[in-house]
Amino acid sequence: MMGRLLLASLLSLMCLPALADEVEGPHVQGETFEYATGGQTYQGYLAYNASDDEPRPGVLLVHEWWGLNDYIKHKADQLAALGFVALAVDMYGDGKVAQHPQDAKAFSSQVMQDWPSARARLEAAMAALREHPAVREDRMAAIGYCFGGGVVMNMALAGMPLEAAISFHGSPTQVVTNPQPFDGLVRIYNGQDDSLVDPEALDSMATALTEDGADVRVVQYPGAKHAFTNPDADRLAAENELPLGYDAAADAASWQAALLTLDKALNQ
């Protein structure tokens, strides 16, 4: 009797309808993305969900002073898996990557000392990204790390067409000489123990952005050093005698905050 009841129960379970439809997860496609300006070719990295059948908001990613390396490409892949089309831009040209801090400093300084040219590179990248069929062209944000954080803060200060500018441990040096109105979101995530970010310069940048009309928020993470989002920061610090350090808690908290900002700026 017990055996017949058990068999009947198993048969009834086999006949139950599926509780939910199967949904295909994201299929992240990463590829080299070329664009040009001023007679120079730039090789960015584009990541998007190839399984998606509708256009999604675009996000520009601006690399650290090391250049367009695997770290920033991984960030682009992460954003693509979450429903954005991410373009990690090439600020140095030809996908150039620095192997030594002296080279990184020279490359990044050259870019920031000629903001008009830097802006032209960014505008070329944004224009090319908007033309991609996977991109919803009416909304775009920019995220930057270290050197790239300084770039996106200056993009907002210049009034470039972005819904949000997000900086992680960014250099707050102002290179825009003629600030323009910006009514988007600006989020600046900084390590409280970051000796490479001048607190006065950070306050000055935040004030200038607020005066331009931006919705500005500066978040300081206690104990976090420069490059706190980069898992390679400790290795780079040891190899190059730099005051860097990875902080898993600050990395996770700032990433979650950034995703909420992107959702508010681009999806709502």
PDB file of C-alpha atoms in Angstrom:
ATOM      1  CA  MET A   1       0.000   0.000   0.000  1.00  0.00           C
ATOM      2  CA  MET A   2       2.760   2.412   0.984  1.00  0.00           C
ATOM      3  CA  GLY A   3       4.609   1.625  -2.254  1.00  0.00           C
ATOM      4  CA  ARG A   4       1.531   2.427  -4.375  1.00  0.00           C
ATOM      5  CA  LEU A   5       1.028   5.748  -2.538  1.00  0.00           C
ATOM      6  CA  LEU A   6       4.654   6.723  -3.078  1.00  0.00           C
ATOM      7  CA  LEU A   7       4.444   5.841  -6.778  1.00  0.00           C
ATOM      8  CA  ALA A   8       1.253   7.892  -7.136  1.00  0.00           C
ATOM      9  CA  SER A   9       2.877  10.871  -5.449  1.00  0.00           C
ATOM     10  CA  LEU A  10       5.889  10.707  -7.767  1.00  0.00           C
ATOM     11  CA  LEU A  11       3.656  10.495 -10.839  1.00  0.00           C
ATOM     12  CA  SER A  12       1.648  13.501  -9.705  1.00  0.00           C
ATOM     13  CA  LEU A  13       4.839  15.534  -9.270  1.00  0.00           C
ATOM     14  CA  MET A  14       5.970  14.572 -12.762  1.00  0.00           C
ATOM     15  CA  CYS A  15       2.729  15.991 -14.142  1.00  0.00           C
ATOM     16  CA  LEU A  16       3.038  19.370 -12.403  1.00  0.00           C
ATOM     17  CA  PRO A  17       3.477  22.351 -14.751  1.00  0.00           C
ATOM     18  CA  ALA A  18       6.785  24.225 -14.711  1.00  0.00           C
ATOM     19  CA  LEU A  19       6.910  26.774 -11.899  1.00  0.00           C
ATOM     20  CA  ALA A  20       8.656  29.356 -14.079  1.00  0.00           C
ATOM     21  CA  ASP A  21       9.747  29.851 -17.654  1.00  0.00           C
ATOM     22  CA  GLU A  22      13.421  29.353 -18.366  1.00  0.00           C
ATOM     23  CA  VAL A  23      15.224  32.599 -19.083  1.00  0.00           C
ATOM     24  CA  GLU A  24      18.527  32.775 -20.903  1.00  0.00           C
ATOM     25  CA  GLY A  25      21.215  34.521 -18.904  1.00  0.00           C
ATOM     26  CA  PRO A  26      23.425  37.273 -20.317  1.00  0.00           C
ATOM     27  CA  HIS A  27      25.839  36.375 -23.089  1.00  0.00           C
ATOM     28  CA  VAL A  28      28.551  39.002 -22.758  1.00  0.00           C
ATOM     29  CA  GLN A  29      30.248  39.842 -26.026  1.00  0.00           C
ATOM     30  CA  GLY A  30      33.553  41.725 -25.816  1.00  0.00           C
ATOM     31  CA  GLU A  31      35.318  43.173 -28.838  1.00  0.00           C
ATOM     32  CA  THR A  32      37.778  45.820 -29.965  1.00  0.00           C
ATOM     33  CA  PHE A  33      35.967  49.041 -30.832  1.00  0.00           C
ATOM     34  CA  GLU A  34      37.835  51.502 -33.039  1.00  0.00           C
ATOM     35  CA  TYR A  35      37.085  55.181 -33.448  1.00  0.00           C
ATOM     36  CA  ALA A  36      39.165  58.087 -34.708  1.00  0.00           C
ATOM     37  CA  THR A  37      39.686  61.810 -34.239  1.00  0.00           C
ATOM     38  CA  GLY A  38      42.449  64.241 -35.143  1.00  0.00           C
ATOM     39  CA  GLY A  39      44.075  61.746 -37.484  1.00  0.00           C
ATOM     40  CA  GLN A  40      44.605  59.252 -34.637  1.00  0.00           C
ATOM     41  CA  THR A  41      42.956  55.850 -34.229  1.00  0.00           C
ATOM     42  CA  TYR A  42      41.808  54.725 -30.803  1.00  0.00           C
ATOM     43  CA  GLN A  43      41.117  51.125 -29.848  1.00  0.00           C
ATOM     44  CA  GLY A  44      38.531  50.848 -27.113  1.00  0.00           C
ATOM     45  CA  TYR A  45      36.877  47.741 -25.731  1.00  0.00           C
ATOM     46  CA  LEU A  46      33.128  47.283 -26.166  1.00  0.00           C
ATOM     47  CA  ALA A  47      31.079  44.872 -24.051  1.00  0.00           C
ATOM     48  CA  TYR A  48      27.364  44.135 -24.383  1.00  0.00           C
ATOM     49  CA  ASN A  49      24.827  41.378 -23.838  1.00  0.00           C
ATOM     50  CA  ALA A  50      24.469  39.614 -27.191  1.00  0.00           C
ATOM     51  CA  SER A  51      21.322  37.869 -25.914  1.00  0.00           C
ATOM     52  CA  ASP A  52      19.510  41.180 -25.498  1.00  0.00           C
ATOM     53  CA  ASP A  53      16.964  42.100 -28.142  1.00  0.00           C
ATOM     54  CA  GLU A  54      16.489  45.762 -27.312  1.00  0.00           C
ATOM     55  CA  PRO A  55      18.853  48.746 -27.083  1.00  0.00           C
ATOM     56  CA  ARG A  56      20.349  49.539 -23.677  1.00  0.00           C
ATOM     57  CA  PRO A  57      21.934  52.644 -22.133  1.00  0.00           C
ATOM     58  CA  GLY A  58      25.592  53.237 -22.861  1.00  0.00           C
ATOM     59  CA  VAL A  59      28.307  53.680 -20.240  1.00  0.00           C
ATOM     60  CA  LEU A  60      31.752  55.083 -20.996  1.00  0.00           C
ATOM     61  CA  LEU A  61      34.571  53.698 -18.835  1.00  0.00           C
ATOM     62  CA  VAL A  62      37.797  55.694 -18.496  1.00  0.00           C
ATOM     63  CA  HIS A  63      40.826  53.705 -17.379  1.00  0.00           C
ATOM     64  CA  GLU A  64      43.428  54.303 -14.676  1.00  0.00           C
ATOM     65  CA  TRP A  65      46.710  55.930 -15.631  1.00  0.00           C
ATOM     66  CA  TRP A  66      48.018  52.471 -16.627  1.00  0.00           C
ATOM     67  CA  GLY A  67      45.883  52.548 -19.776  1.00  0.00           C
ATOM     68  CA  LEU A  68      43.281  50.245 -21.296  1.00  0.00           C
ATOM     69  CA  ASN A  69      44.227  47.029 -19.504  1.00  0.00           C
ATOM     70  CA  ASP A  70      42.392  43.879 -18.389  1.00  0.00           C
ATOM     71  CA  TYR A  71      41.125  45.530 -15.193  1.00  0.00           C
ATOM     72  CA  ILE A  72      38.987  48.109 -16.990  1.00  0.00           C
ATOM     73  CA  LYS A  73      37.884  45.526 -19.576  1.00  0.00           C
ATOM     74  CA  HIS A  74      36.624  43.337 -16.743  1.00  0.00           C
ATOM     75  CA  LYS A  75      34.588  46.273 -15.417  1.00  0.00           C
ATOM     76  CA  ALA A  76      33.065  46.680 -18.880  1.00  0.00           C
ATOM     77  CA  ASP A  77      32.124  42.984 -18.911  1.00  0.00           C
ATOM     78  CA  GLN A  78      30.475  43.339 -15.505  1.00  0.00           C
ATOM     79  CA  LEU A  79      28.349  46.247 -16.692  1.00  0.00           C
ATOM     80  CA  ALA A  80      27.388  44.383 -19.857  1.00  0.00           C
ATOM     81  CA  ALA A  81      26.149  41.442 -17.790  1.00  0.00           C
ATOM     82  CA  LEU A  82      23.967  43.871 -15.826  1.00  0.00           C
ATOM     83  CA  GLY A  83      22.224  45.278 -18.896  1.00  0.00           C
ATOM     84  CA  PHE A  84      24.392  48.178 -20.059  1.00  0.00           C
ATOM     85  CA  VAL A  85      26.500  48.620 -23.175  1.00  0.00           C
ATOM     86  CA  ALA A  86      29.946  49.515 -21.858  1.00  0.00           C
ATOM     87  CA  LEU A  87      32.757  51.107 -23.831  1.00  0.00           C
ATOM     88  CA  ALA A  88      36.148  51.203 -22.139  1.00  0.00           C
ATOM     89  CA  VAL A  89      37.792  54.087 -23.979  1.00  0.00           C
ATOM     90  CA  ASP A  90      41.396  54.365 -25.093  1.00  0.00           C
ATOM     91  CA  MET A  91      42.746  57.713 -23.923  1.00  0.00           C
ATOM     92  CA  TYR A  92      46.332  57.128 -25.090  1.00  0.00           C
ATOM     93  CA  GLY A  93      45.803  55.865 -28.642  1.00  0.00           C
ATOM     94  CA  ASP A  94      46.475  52.485 -30.275  1.00  0.00           C
ATOM     95  CA  GLY A  95      45.503  50.731 -27.024  1.00  0.00           C
ATOM     96  CA  LYS A  96      48.775  51.804 -25.405  1.00  0.00           C
ATOM     97  CA  VAL A  97      49.365  50.488 -21.851  1.00  0.00           C
ATOM     98  CA  ALA A  98      52.033  51.715 -19.413  1.00  0.00           C
ATOM     99  CA  GLN A  99      54.219  49.182 -17.603  1.00  0.00           C
ATOM    100  CA  HIS A 100      55.951  51.628 -15.243  1.00  0.00           C
ATOM    101  CA  PRO A 101      54.613  54.510 -13.108  1.00  0.00           C
ATOM    102  CA  GLN A 102      56.895  56.991 -14.875  1.00  0.00           C
ATOM    103  CA  ASP A 103      55.347  56.089 -18.226  1.00  0.00           C
ATOM    104  CA  ALA A 104      51.842  56.113 -16.744  1.00  0.00           C
ATOM    105  CA  LYS A 105      52.421  59.566 -15.291  1.00  0.00           C
ATOM    106  CA  ALA A 106      53.794  60.863 -18.598  1.00  0.00           C
ATOM    107  CA  PHE A 107      50.898  59.448 -20.627  1.00  0.00           C
ATOM    108  CA  SER A 108      48.187  60.715 -18.279  1.00  0.00           C
ATOM    109  CA  SER A 109      49.784  64.138 -17.801  1.00  0.00           C
ATOM    110  CA  GLN A 110      50.005  64.622 -21.549  1.00  0.00           C
ATOM    111  CA  VAL A 111      46.260  63.971 -21.845  1.00  0.00           C
ATOM    112  CA  MET A 112      45.220  66.276 -19.010  1.00  0.00           C
ATOM    113  CA  GLN A 113      47.485  69.109 -20.146  1.00  0.00           C
ATOM    114  CA  ASP A 114      45.580  69.263 -23.439  1.00  0.00           C
ATOM    115  CA  TRP A 115      41.927  69.097 -22.418  1.00  0.00           C
ATOM    116  CA  PRO A 116      40.539  70.179 -25.828  1.00  0.00           C
ATOM    117  CA  SER A 117      42.200  67.157 -27.451  1.00  0.00           C
ATOM    118  CA  ALA A 118      41.095  64.880 -24.622  1.00  0.00           C
ATOM    119  CA  ARG A 119      37.545  66.115 -24.975  1.00  0.00           C
ATOM    120  CA  ALA A 120      37.648  65.471 -28.729  1.00  0.00           C
ATOM    121  CA  ARG A 121      38.676  61.865 -28.047  1.00  0.00           C
ATOM    122  CA  LEU A 122      35.832  61.416 -25.601  1.00  0.00           C
ATOM    123  CA  GLU A 123      33.310  63.001 -27.943  1.00  0.00           C
ATOM    124  CA  ALA A 124      34.451  60.709 -30.765  1.00  0.00           C
ATOM    125  CA  ALA A 125      34.020  57.683 -28.495  1.00  0.00           C
ATOM    126  CA  MET A 126      30.566  58.824 -27.369  1.00  0.00           C
ATOM    127  CA  ALA A 127      29.433  59.490 -30.944  1.00  0.00           C
ATOM    128  CA  ALA A 128      30.626  56.068 -32.110  1.00  0.00           C
ATOM    129  CA  LEU A 129      28.983  54.374 -29.131  1.00  0.00           C
ATOM    130  CA  ARG A 130      25.642  56.050 -29.808  1.00  0.00           C
ATOM    131  CA  GLU A 131      25.670  54.681 -33.352  1.00  0.00           C
ATOM    132  CA  HIS A 132      26.010  51.066 -32.179  1.00  0.00           C
ATOM    133  CA  PRO A 133      22.744  49.163 -32.680  1.00  0.00           C
ATOM    134  CA  ALA A 134      22.846  47.767 -29.131  1.00  0.00           C
ATOM    135  CA  VAL A 135      22.824  51.257 -27.597  1.00  0.00           C
ATOM    136  CA  ARG A 136      19.895  53.369 -26.500  1.00  0.00           C
ATOM    137  CA  GLU A 137      21.336  56.638 -27.715  1.00  0.00           C
ATOM    138  CA  ASP A 138      19.366  59.089 -25.569  1.00  0.00           C
ATOM    139  CA  ARG A 139      20.997  58.211 -22.244  1.00  0.00           C
ATOM    140  CA  MET A 140      24.650  57.816 -21.357  1.00  0.00           C
ATOM    141  CA  ALA A 141      26.862  57.846 -18.273  1.00  0.00           C
ATOM    142  CA  ALA A 142      30.613  57.861 -17.641  1.00  0.00           C
ATOM    143  CA  ILE A 143      32.660  56.043 -14.995  1.00  0.00           C
ATOM    144  CA  GLY A 144      36.330  56.653 -14.332  1.00  0.00           C
ATOM    145  CA  TYR A 145      39.062  55.238 -12.116  1.00  0.00           C
ATOM    146  CA  CYS A 146      42.022  57.256 -10.743  1.00  0.00           C
ATOM    147  CA  PHE A 147      43.175  59.232 -13.805  1.00  0.00           C
ATOM    148  CA  GLY A 148      39.872  58.288 -15.421  1.00  0.00           C
ATOM    149  CA  GLY A 149      37.959  59.551 -12.410  1.00  0.00           C
ATOM    150  CA  GLY A 150      39.518  62.953 -12.955  1.00  0.00           C
ATOM    151  CA  VAL A 151      38.547  62.756 -16.617  1.00  0.00           C
ATOM    152  CA  VAL A 152      34.856  62.082 -15.910  1.00  0.00           C
ATOM    153  CA  MET A 153      34.685  64.835 -13.280  1.00  0.00           C
ATOM    154  CA  ASN A 154      36.026  67.250 -15.868  1.00  0.00           C
ATOM    155  CA  MET A 155      33.562  65.884 -18.431  1.00  0.00           C
ATOM    156  CA  ALA A 156      30.746  66.892 -16.094  1.00  0.00           C
ATOM    157  CA  LEU A 157      32.391  70.244 -15.410  1.00  0.00           C
ATOM    158  CA  ALA A 158      32.546  70.837 -19.158  1.00  0.00           C
ATOM    159  CA  GLY A 159      28.817  70.162 -19.458  1.00  0.00           C
ATOM    160  CA  MET A 160      29.204  67.129 -21.716  1.00  0.00           C
ATOM    161  CA  PRO A 161      25.952  65.254 -22.488  1.00  0.00           C
ATOM    162  CA  LEU A 162      25.874  62.700 -19.688  1.00  0.00           C
ATOM    163  CA  GLU A 163      23.177  61.673 -17.239  1.00  0.00           C
ATOM    164  CA  ALA A 164      25.775  60.723 -14.623  1.00  0.00           C
ATOM    165  CA  ALA A 165      29.514  60.965 -13.982  1.00  0.00           C
ATOM    166  CA  ILE A 166      30.953  58.515 -11.438  1.00  0.00           C
ATOM    167  CA  SER A 167      34.505  58.709 -10.123  1.00  0.00           C
ATOM    168  CA  PHE A 168      36.349  56.033  -8.147  1.00  0.00           C
ATOM    169  CA  HIS A 169      39.462  57.343  -6.336  1.00  0.00           C
ATOM    170  CA  GLY A 170      39.743  59.976  -9.044  1.00  0.00           C
ATOM    171  CA  SER A 171      42.250  62.792  -9.308  1.00  0.00           C
ATOM    172  CA  PRO A 172      40.221  65.987  -8.754  1.00  0.00           C
ATOM    173  CA  THR A 173      42.511  68.311 -10.696  1.00  0.00           C
ATOM    174  CA  GLN A 174      40.384  70.806 -12.632  1.00  0.00           C
ATOM    175  CA  VAL A 175      41.544  71.287 -16.213  1.00  0.00           C
ATOM    176  CA  VAL A 176      38.311  72.725 -17.647  1.00  0.00           C
ATOM    177  CA  THR A 177      38.790  76.474 -17.864  1.00  0.00           C
ATOM    178  CA  ASN A 178      35.248  77.347 -18.931  1.00  0.00           C
ATOM    179  CA  PRO A 179      32.762  75.304 -16.865  1.00  0.00           C
ATOM    180  CA  GLN A 180      29.318  74.755 -18.339  1.00  0.00           C
ATOM    181  CA  PRO A 181      25.974  73.837 -16.744  1.00  0.00           C
ATOM    182  CA  PHE A 182      25.526  70.161 -15.885  1.00  0.00           C
ATOM    183  CA  ASP A 183      22.267  68.901 -14.408  1.00  0.00           C
ATOM    184  CA  GLY A 184      23.210  65.225 -14.065  1.00  0.00           C
ATOM    185  CA  LEU A 185      24.351  63.119 -11.121  1.00  0.00           C
ATOM    186  CA  VAL A 186      27.969  63.249  -9.968  1.00  0.00           C
ATOM    187  CA  ARG A 187      29.161  60.632  -7.511  1.00  0.00           C
ATOM    188  CA  ILE A 188      32.717  60.687  -6.153  1.00  0.00           C
ATOM    189  CA  TYR A 189      33.871  57.611  -4.224  1.00  0.00           C
ATOM    190  CA  ASN A 190      37.131  58.218  -2.411  1.00  0.00           C
ATOM    191  CA  GLY A 191      39.321  56.508   0.167  1.00  0.00           C
ATOM    192  CA  GLN A 192      39.687  58.463   3.390  1.00  0.00           C
ATOM    193  CA  ASP A 193      43.335  57.372   3.610  1.00  0.00           C
ATOM    194  CA  ASP A 194      44.106  58.215  -0.022  1.00  0.00           C
ATOM    195  CA  SER A 195      47.317  60.239   0.125  1.00  0.00           C
ATOM    196  CA  LEU A 196      47.280  60.841  -3.639  1.00  0.00           C
ATOM    197  CA  VAL A 197      44.053  62.858  -3.593  1.00  0.00           C
ATOM    198  CA  ASP A 198      44.370  66.415  -2.279  1.00  0.00           C
ATOM    199  CA  PRO A 199      41.356  67.037   0.036  1.00  0.00           C
ATOM    200  CA  GLU A 200      41.281  70.744  -0.849  1.00  0.00           C
ATOM    201  CA  ALA A 201      41.285  69.971  -4.561  1.00  0.00           C
ATOM    202  CA  LEU A 202      38.481  67.459  -4.032  1.00  0.00           C
ATOM    203  CA  ASP A 203      36.412  70.019  -2.129  1.00  0.00           C
ATOM    204  CA  SER A 204      37.073  72.603  -4.830  1.00  0.00           C
ATOM    205  CA  MET A 205      35.996  70.202  -7.582  1.00  0.00           C
ATOM    206  CA  ALA A 206      32.819  69.232  -5.725  1.00  0.00           C
ATOM    207  CA  THR A 207      31.989  72.906  -5.158  1.00  0.00           C
ATOM    208  CA  ALA A 208      32.562  73.802  -8.815  1.00  0.00           C
ATOM    209  CA  LEU A 209      30.320  70.939  -9.948  1.00  0.00           C
ATOM    210  CA  THR A 210      27.593  71.943  -7.494  1.00  0.00           C
ATOM    211  CA  GLU A 211      27.726  75.528  -8.722  1.00  0.00           C
ATOM    212  CA  ASP A 212      27.281  74.162 -12.271  1.00  0.00           C
ATOM    213  CA  GLY A 213      23.971  72.611 -11.199  1.00  0.00           C
ATOM    214  CA  ALA A 214      25.080  69.019 -10.689  1.00  0.00           C
ATOM    215  CA  ASP A 215      23.654  66.732  -8.022  1.00  0.00           C
ATOM    216  CA  VAL A 216      26.962  66.020  -6.263  1.00  0.00           C
ATOM    217  CA  ARG A 217      27.705  63.472  -3.586  1.00  0.00           C
ATOM    218  CA  VAL A 218      31.181  62.685  -2.189  1.00  0.00           C
ATOM    219  CA  VAL A 219      31.531  59.421  -0.253  1.00  0.00           C
ATOM    220  CA  GLN A 220      34.646  58.755   1.839  1.00  0.00           C
ATOM    221  CA  TYR A 221      35.490  55.165   2.831  1.00  0.00           C
ATOM    222  CA  PRO A 222      37.373  54.939   6.164  1.00  0.00           C
ATOM    223  CA  GLY A 223      40.750  53.246   5.947  1.00  0.00           C
ATOM    224  CA  ALA A 224      40.668  52.947   2.145  1.00  0.00           C
ATOM    225  CA  LYS A 225      43.736  53.952   0.145  1.00  0.00           C
ATOM    226  CA  HIS A 226      44.181  54.980  -3.461  1.00  0.00           C
ATOM    227  CA  ALA A 227      43.048  52.397  -6.050  1.00  0.00           C
ATOM    228  CA  PHE A 228      40.899  50.650  -3.425  1.00  0.00           C
ATOM    229  CA  THR A 229      38.706  49.054  -6.137  1.00  0.00           C
ATOM    230  CA  ASN A 230      41.594  47.316  -7.929  1.00  0.00           C
ATOM    231  CA  PRO A 231      42.424  43.793  -6.691  1.00  0.00           C
ATOM    232  CA  ASP A 232      45.941  44.250  -8.111  1.00  0.00           C
ATOM    233  CA  ALA A 233      46.563  47.383  -6.015  1.00  0.00           C
ATOM    234  CA  ASP A 234      48.587  45.617  -3.322  1.00  0.00           C
ATOM    235  CA  ARG A 235      50.869  43.997  -5.901  1.00  0.00           C
ATOM    236  CA  LEU A 236      51.309  47.263  -7.775  1.00  0.00           C
ATOM    237  CA  ALA A 237      52.070  49.032  -4.504  1.00  0.00           C
ATOM    238  CA  ALA A 238      54.800  46.538  -3.615  1.00  0.00           C
ATOM    239  CA  GLU A 239      56.358  46.489  -7.085  1.00  0.00           C
ATOM    240  CA  ASN A 240      56.404  50.259  -7.550  1.00  0.00           C
ATOM    241  CA  GLU A 241      56.562  51.632  -3.978  1.00  0.00           C
ATOM    242  CA  LEU A 242      53.225  53.414  -4.372  1.00  0.00           C
ATOM    243  CA  PRO A 243      50.686  54.201  -1.601  1.00  0.00           C
ATOM    244  CA  LEU A 244      47.985  51.950  -3.062  1.00  0.00           C
ATOM    245  CA  GLY A 245      45.817  49.297  -1.450  1.00  0.00           C
ATOM    246  CA  TYR A 246      42.843  47.117  -2.286  1.00  0.00           C
ATOM    247  CA  ASP A 247      39.894  47.321   0.110  1.00  0.00           C
ATOM    248  CA  ALA A 248      37.261  44.651  -0.542  1.00  0.00           C
ATOM    249  CA  ALA A 249      34.605  46.280   1.635  1.00  0.00           C
ATOM    250  CA  ALA A 250      35.023  49.723   0.074  1.00  0.00           C
ATOM    251  CA  ASP A 251      35.131  48.155  -3.381  1.00  0.00           C
ATOM    252  CA  ALA A 252      31.849  46.302  -2.845  1.00  0.00           C
ATOM    253  CA  ALA A 253      30.085  49.245  -1.204  1.00  0.00           C
ATOM    254  CA  SER A 254      31.134  51.782  -3.842  1.00  0.00           C
ATOM    255  CA  TRP A 255      30.246  49.426  -6.707  1.00  0.00           C
ATOM    256  CA  GLN A 256      26.768  48.862  -5.295  1.00  0.00           C
ATOM    257  CA  ALA A 257      26.313  52.619  -4.857  1.00  0.00           C
ATOM    258  CA  ALA A 258      27.466  53.214  -8.433  1.00  0.00           C
ATOM    259  CA  LEU A 259      25.015  50.645  -9.810  1.00  0.00           C
ATOM    260  CA  LEU A 260      22.148  52.314  -7.950  1.00  0.00           C
ATOM    261  CA  THR A 261      23.244  55.645  -9.448  1.00  0.00           C
ATOM    262  CA  LEU A 262      23.338  54.171 -12.963  1.00  0.00           C
ATOM    263  CA  ASP A 263      19.893  52.666 -12.478  1.00  0.00           C
ATOM    264  CA  LYS A 264      18.491  56.003 -11.302  1.00  0.00           C
ATOM    265  CA  ALA A 265      20.157  58.016 -14.061  1.00  0.00           C
ATOM    266  CA  LEU A 266      19.688  55.664 -17.013  1.00  0.00           C
ATOM    267  CA  ASN A 267      16.750  53.376 -16.345  1.00  0.00           C
ATOM    268  CA  GLN A 268      14.185  55.412 -14.404  1.00  0.00           C
TER     269      GLN A 268
END
